[in-house]
Short mmCIF file of C-alpha atoms in Angstrom, two decimals:
data_model
loop_
_atom_site.label_atom_id
_atom_site.label_comp_id
_atom_site.label_asym_id
_atom_site.label_seq_id
_atom_site.Cartn_x
_atom_site.Cartn_y
_atom_site.Cartn_z
CA MET A 1 9.60 -23.71 -8.80
CA LYS A 2 6.86 -25.79 -9.52
CA ASN A 3 2.66 -25.04 -9.41
CA VAL A 4 0.05 -26.61 -8.27
CA GLN A 5 -0.30 -29.88 -10.82
CA GLY A 6 3.78 -30.13 -10.50
CA LYS A 7 5.17 -28.38 -13.43
CA SER A 8 7.42 -25.55 -13.42
CA LEU A 9 5.51 -22.12 -13.38
CA SER A 10 5.63 -20.94 -17.51
CA VAL A 11 6.51 -17.11 -18.12
CA GLU A 12 3.10 -16.39 -19.57
CA GLU A 13 1.37 -17.79 -16.07
CA ALA A 14 4.04 -15.78 -14.31
CA GLN A 15 3.26 -12.67 -16.79
CA GLY A 16 -0.23 -13.27 -15.93
CA ILE A 17 0.35 -13.15 -11.93
CA ALA A 18 1.93 -10.24 -11.96
CA THR A 19 0.07 -8.52 -14.26
CA GLN A 20 -2.97 -9.07 -11.83
CA ALA A 21 -1.26 -7.66 -8.89
CA LEU A 22 -0.11 -5.04 -10.51
CA VAL A 23 -4.14 -4.13 -11.11
CA GLN A 24 -4.53 -4.98 -7.49
CA LEU A 25 -2.01 -2.35 -6.71
CA SER A 26 -3.64 0.12 -9.41
CA GLN A 27 -6.52 0.03 -7.20
CA ASP A 28 -4.82 1.34 -4.58
CA PRO A 29 -3.36 4.58 -4.50
CA GLU A 30 -1.37 4.68 -1.15
CA GLN A 31 0.20 1.54 -2.51
CA VAL A 32 0.58 3.00 -6.02
CA GLY A 33 2.50 6.09 -4.46
CA ARG A 34 4.22 3.33 -2.36
CA PHE A 35 5.52 1.16 -5.87
CA LEU A 36 6.47 4.30 -7.43
CA ALA A 37 8.88 5.76 -4.80
CA PHE A 38 9.87 2.05 -5.08
CA SER A 39 10.23 1.47 -8.79
CA GLY A 40 11.85 5.17 -9.37
CA ILE A 41 9.41 6.09 -11.75
CA GLY A 42 6.53 8.60 -12.02
CA PRO A 43 2.83 7.52 -12.54
CA ASP A 44 3.06 8.69 -16.41
CA GLN A 45 5.94 5.99 -16.79
CA ILE A 46 4.20 3.24 -15.82
CA ARG A 47 2.83 2.35 -18.96
CA ASP A 48 5.98 2.49 -20.93
CA ALA A 49 8.03 0.70 -18.03
CA ALA A 50 5.60 -2.24 -18.25
CA SER A 51 7.11 -3.09 -21.28
CA GLU A 52 10.48 -3.28 -19.79
CA PRO A 53 11.67 -7.15 -19.33
CA GLY A 54 11.92 -6.74 -15.38
CA PHE A 55 9.13 -4.44 -14.51
CA LEU A 56 6.99 -7.40 -13.47
CA ALA A 57 9.55 -8.94 -11.89
CA GLY A 58 9.84 -5.87 -10.15
CA VAL A 59 5.93 -5.34 -8.87
CA LEU A 60 6.44 -9.02 -7.37
CA GLU A 61 9.14 -7.98 -5.27
CA PHE A 62 6.90 -5.29 -4.24
CA TYR A 63 4.47 -7.23 -2.98
CA MET A 64 7.40 -9.73 -1.37
CA MET A 65 8.70 -7.00 0.75
CA ASP A 66 4.87 -6.32 2.46
CA GLU A 67 3.70 -9.42 3.77
CA ALA A 68 0.18 -7.91 4.90
CA LEU A 69 -0.06 -6.62 0.88
CA LEU A 70 1.02 -10.15 -0.41
CA LEU A 71 -1.13 -11.88 1.79
CA ALA A 72 -3.90 -9.68 0.95
CA PHE A 73 -3.49 -10.22 -2.76
CA CYS A 74 -3.01 -13.91 -2.73
CA GLU A 75 -6.37 -14.23 -0.51
CA ASN A 76 -7.89 -12.04 -3.48
CA ALA A 77 -6.47 -13.53 -6.48
CA GLY A 78 -6.95 -17.25 -4.96
CA LEU A 79 -3.00 -17.91 -4.91
CA ARG A 80 -0.87 -19.43 -2.34
CA PRO A 81 2.09 -16.60 -1.25
CA THR A 82 4.96 -19.15 -2.49
CA MET A 83 3.29 -18.82 -5.83
CA MET A 84 4.24 -15.56 -6.00
CA ALA A 85 7.83 -16.43 -5.41
CA ALA A 86 7.31 -18.61 -8.02
CA ALA A 87 6.12 -16.10 -10.55
CA ARG A 88 9.13 -13.67 -9.19
CA TYR A 89 11.56 -16.21 -10.14
CA ALA A 90 10.30 -17.71 -13.63
CA LEU A 91 9.93 -13.57 -14.81
CA ALA A 92 13.68 -12.80 -13.24
CA GLY A 93 15.16 -16.18 -15.22
CA GLY A 94 16.25 -18.09 -12.51
CA PRO A 95 19.13 -18.79 -10.28
CA GLU A 96 21.38 -16.67 -12.24
CA TYR A 97 19.20 -13.57 -11.10
CA ASP A 98 20.96 -12.07 -8.42
CA ALA A 99 19.02 -9.11 -6.91
#
């Protein structure tokens, strides 16, 4: 996937987007509850889970499952929704990832 300048989105850029998404998510108790149910982890496990390789990709997948949530985040962050997909692609390892 390409970013605005036509370059591939780096893993670091993707991590930044996902981290920003996680921070926004953490500010909404209802969405945090939905995310925890989706991910299967407890509130006390978020910090440890965040260091796992697939966690940030899972955050982006959670947003991509809910169009209203996705669009609200993208508007707040000044991102095109396609950047979320590009970030997920970068974090998940590309086409060989089959989720």
